Amino acid sequence: MNHSFDHQYWREHWATGHSGPDMSDAPPHPYMARELAELPVGSALDVGCGAGAEALWLAAGGWHVTAVDISSAALDHARNRAQRTGLQDQLGWKQQDVTRWQPARSFDLVMTNYAHATIPQLDLYQRIAQWVRPGGTLLVVGHAEQAQYEHHRGHDDAGHPPAKASVTAQDITARIPGWDVITADCVSRTVSMQDGKQVSLRDVVVRAVRPQELSEDSFRAERTLS
């Protein structure tokens, strides 16, 4: 089955039941508190923010968050949720294709949770890592290879995410040589779907800190080359 992960794919994704109440009001991934609760607050970029659960969690903790997604429908849900919680002043929303978009600045934290794009998955992670300031943190949550996971439209008949959307922690860390890797795990968890079904997931979680010696000049040079 072909998975383009382009604008049309995500428009259909949000138009076929994935924008319902359970998705729009879903809690943030449990890895947020585990990996980020002890970090000093600052600027954050949420890449592929979807309905905004993780961006809102950060904003509630005092972070100033830029949240980016290719889907206008996803961002509408996220904005509405921010207004209901009174966190809109902490958040900025951008509808962008992150394979083409470049931020004008680096961030204390860059994170992504299950984001997929038209470029290979590891290329996406390497690209967004460039947007972490020296001394800042990258947090990646992705699908583990051969994950038994059924709630995402378009997975194969066995419930696996498409191969190009699946990674290992070692694959990710190999793309950021010289970084201080804090977490590189494959984690299993169970979630409840909209129909009440219990589904087991296997997630890759990588948290790493960018070396201080990488200057802002290096950041700008990497942006130019990417």
Coordinates of C-alpha atoms in Angstrom, one line a residue:
M1 CA 0.0 0.0 0.0
N2 CA 1.3 3.4 -0.9
H3 CA 1.7 6.0 1.8
S4 CA 2.6 9.4 0.3
F5 CA 2.2 11.4 3.6
D6 CA 1.6 14.5 1.5
H7 CA -0.9 17.3 2.0
Q8 CA -3.7 15.2 0.3
Y9 CA -3.0 12.2 2.5
W10 CA -3.3 14.3 5.7
R11 CA -6.4 16.1 4.5
E12 CA -8.1 12.7 4.0
H13 CA -6.7 11.5 7.3
W14 CA -8.4 14.3 9.2
A15 CA -11.6 14.0 7.1
T16 CA -12.2 10.3 7.8
G17 CA -12.8 10.2 11.6
H18 CA -9.4 11.0 13.0
S19 CA -10.6 14.5 13.9
G20 CA -13.3 13.3 16.2
P21 CA -13.6 14.1 19.9
D22 CA -11.4 11.3 21.1
M23 CA -8.5 12.6 18.9
S24 CA -9.1 16.3 19.5
D25 CA -9.1 15.9 23.3
A26 CA -6.5 13.1 23.6
P27 CA -3.9 13.5 26.3
P28 CA -0.3 14.1 25.5
H29 CA 2.0 11.1 25.1
P30 CA 3.2 9.8 28.4
Y31 CA 6.8 10.3 27.4
M32 CA 6.4 14.1 27.7
A33 CA 6.5 14.1 31.4
R34 CA 9.1 11.4 31.6
E35 CA 11.5 13.1 29.3
L36 CA 10.9 16.8 29.7
A37 CA 9.5 17.6 33.1
E38 CA 12.9 18.4 34.5
L39 CA 14.0 20.7 31.7
P40 CA 14.1 24.4 32.2
V41 CA 11.3 26.1 30.2
G42 CA 12.2 28.1 27.1
S43 CA 11.3 28.0 23.4
A44 CA 9.9 24.9 21.8
L45 CA 9.0 23.7 18.3
D46 CA 6.4 20.9 17.9
V47 CA 6.8 19.4 14.4
G48 CA 3.7 17.7 13.1
C49 CA 1.6 18.9 16.1
G50 CA -1.7 17.3 15.0
A51 CA -4.5 18.3 17.4
G52 CA -2.0 19.9 19.7
A53 CA -1.9 17.7 22.9
E54 CA 1.8 17.8 23.3
A55 CA 2.1 21.5 22.4
L56 CA -0.5 22.4 25.0
W57 CA 1.2 20.3 27.6
L58 CA 4.4 22.3 27.0
A59 CA 2.5 25.6 27.1
A60 CA 0.8 24.7 30.4
G61 CA 4.3 24.2 31.8
G62 CA 5.4 27.6 30.8
W63 CA 7.1 26.9 27.4
H64 CA 6.6 29.3 24.5
V65 CA 5.7 26.9 21.7
T66 CA 5.6 27.1 17.9
A67 CA 3.5 24.3 16.6
V68 CA 3.7 23.3 13.0
D69 CA 1.5 20.9 10.9
I70 CA 0.7 20.5 7.2
S71 CA -3.1 20.0 8.0
S72 CA -5.3 23.1 8.5
A73 CA -8.0 20.8 10.0
A74 CA -5.5 19.6 12.7
L75 CA -4.5 23.1 13.5
D76 CA -8.1 24.3 13.8
H77 CA -8.6 21.6 16.5
A78 CA -5.4 22.6 18.2
R79 CA -6.3 26.3 18.2
N80 CA -9.8 25.7 19.6
R81 CA -8.3 23.5 22.3
A82 CA -5.8 26.2 23.2
Q83 CA -8.6 28.8 23.5
R84 CA -10.7 26.5 25.7
T85 CA -7.7 26.0 28.1
G86 CA -6.6 29.7 28.0
L87 CA -3.2 28.9 26.7
Q88 CA -3.4 30.7 23.3
D89 CA -0.9 33.4 24.3
Q90 CA 1.8 30.7 24.9
L91 CA 1.4 29.2 21.4
G92 CA 1.9 30.1 17.8
W93 CA 0.5 27.9 15.0
K94 CA 1.9 27.5 11.5
Q95 CA 0.5 25.5 8.6
Q96 CA 3.7 24.4 6.8
D97 CA 5.2 21.5 5.0
V98 CA 8.3 20.9 7.2
T99 CA 10.2 19.3 4.3
R100 CA 10.3 22.8 2.7
W101 CA 9.8 25.2 5.6
Q102 CA 12.7 26.6 7.6
P103 CA 12.3 28.4 10.9
A104 CA 14.0 31.8 11.3
R105 CA 15.6 30.7 14.6
S106 CA 16.7 27.8 16.6
F107 CA 14.9 26.4 19.7
D108 CA 15.6 25.1 23.2
L109 CA 13.5 22.1 22.4
V110 CA 12.4 20.5 19.1
M111 CA 10.1 17.6 19.3
T112 CA 8.0 15.4 17.1
N113 CA 5.5 12.7 17.9
Y114 CA 4.5 10.2 15.1
A115 CA 5.1 12.8 12.4
H116 CA 5.5 11.5 8.9
A117 CA 6.4 13.5 5.7
T118 CA 7.1 12.9 2.1
I119 CA 10.8 12.5 2.7
P120 CA 12.3 9.3 4.4
Q121 CA 11.6 9.1 8.1
L122 CA 15.2 9.4 9.2
D123 CA 15.8 12.3 6.9
L124 CA 12.9 14.1 8.6
Y125 CA 14.5 13.6 12.0
Q126 CA 17.9 14.7 10.8
R127 CA 16.3 17.8 9.2
I128 CA 14.5 18.9 12.4
A129 CA 17.6 18.2 14.5
Q130 CA 19.2 21.2 12.8
W131 CA 16.6 23.5 14.4
V132 CA 17.8 22.7 17.9
R133 CA 20.0 25.4 19.4
P134 CA 23.4 24.4 20.8
G135 CA 22.8 22.9 24.3
G136 CA 19.1 22.3 23.4
T137 CA 17.1 19.1 23.3
L138 CA 15.7 17.0 20.6
L139 CA 12.8 14.6 21.5
V140 CA 11.6 12.1 18.9
V141 CA 8.7 9.7 19.4
G142 CA 8.2 7.3 16.5
H143 CA 6.9 3.9 15.4
A144 CA 9.1 1.0 16.3
E145 CA 9.8 -1.4 13.5
Q146 CA 7.1 -4.1 13.2
A147 CA 5.0 -2.3 15.8
Q148 CA 1.6 -3.9 16.3
Y149 CA -0.5 -0.8 15.9
E150 CA -3.8 -0.4 14.1
H151 CA -5.4 3.0 14.8
H152 CA -3.6 4.9 12.0
R153 CA -5.4 4.8 8.7
G154 CA -3.6 3.0 5.9
H155 CA -1.6 0.5 7.9
D156 CA -1.2 -3.0 6.4
D157 CA -3.5 -5.9 7.1
A158 CA -1.3 -7.1 10.0
G159 CA -1.6 -3.8 11.8
H160 CA 1.9 -2.7 11.1
P161 CA 2.8 0.9 10.2
P162 CA 4.3 1.2 6.7
A163 CA 8.0 0.3 6.7
K164 CA 9.1 3.8 5.7
A165 CA 7.3 5.2 8.8
S166 CA 9.1 2.7 11.2
V167 CA 12.5 3.2 12.7
T168 CA 14.8 2.0 15.5
A169 CA 16.4 4.2 18.2
Q170 CA 19.8 3.3 16.8
D171 CA 18.8 4.5 13.4
I172 CA 17.9 7.9 14.8
T173 CA 21.0 8.3 17.0
A174 CA 23.2 7.4 14.0
R175 CA 21.9 10.6 12.3
I176 CA 23.0 12.9 15.1
P177 CA 26.6 11.9 15.8
G178 CA 28.3 13.7 18.6
W179 CA 25.1 14.5 20.4
D180 CA 24.6 13.5 24.1
V181 CA 22.0 10.8 23.9
I182 CA 19.9 10.7 27.1
T183 CA 17.2 8.2 26.1
A184 CA 17.2 5.7 23.2
D185 CA 14.4 3.3 24.1
C186 CA 11.8 1.0 22.5
V187 CA 8.7 1.2 24.8
S188 CA 5.5 -0.9 24.8
R189 CA 2.2 0.5 25.9
T190 CA -1.5 -0.1 25.5
V191 CA -4.0 2.5 24.4
S192 CA -7.8 2.6 24.1
M193 CA -9.2 3.3 20.6
Q194 CA -12.4 5.2 19.8
D195 CA -14.3 2.0 19.5
G196 CA -13.1 0.9 22.9
K197 CA -10.6 -1.7 21.6
Q198 CA -7.3 -2.0 23.4
V199 CA -4.3 -1.9 21.1
S200 CA -0.6 -2.5 22.0
L201 CA 1.9 -0.1 20.6
R202 CA 5.7 -0.2 20.4
D203 CA 7.3 3.2 20.3
V204 CA 10.8 4.5 19.7
V205 CA 11.7 7.3 22.1
V206 CA 14.9 9.3 21.6
R207 CA 16.0 12.3 23.6
A208 CA 19.4 13.9 22.9
V209 CA 21.2 17.2 23.7
R210 CA 23.0 19.1 21.0
P211 CA 26.6 19.9 21.8
Q212 CA 27.3 23.4 23.0
E213 CA 30.3 23.8 20.7
L214 CA 28.0 23.8 17.7
S215 CA 27.7 27.6 17.1
E216 CA 24.8 29.5 15.7
D217 CA 27.0 30.0 12.6
S218 CA 27.1 26.2 12.2
F219 CA 23.3 26.2 12.6
R220 CA 22.9 28.7 9.8
A221 CA 25.3 26.8 7.6
E222 CA 23.4 23.6 8.1
R223 CA 20.2 25.3 7.2
T224 CA 21.8 26.6 4.0
L225 CA 23.0 23.1 3.0
S226 CA 19.7 21.3 3.8

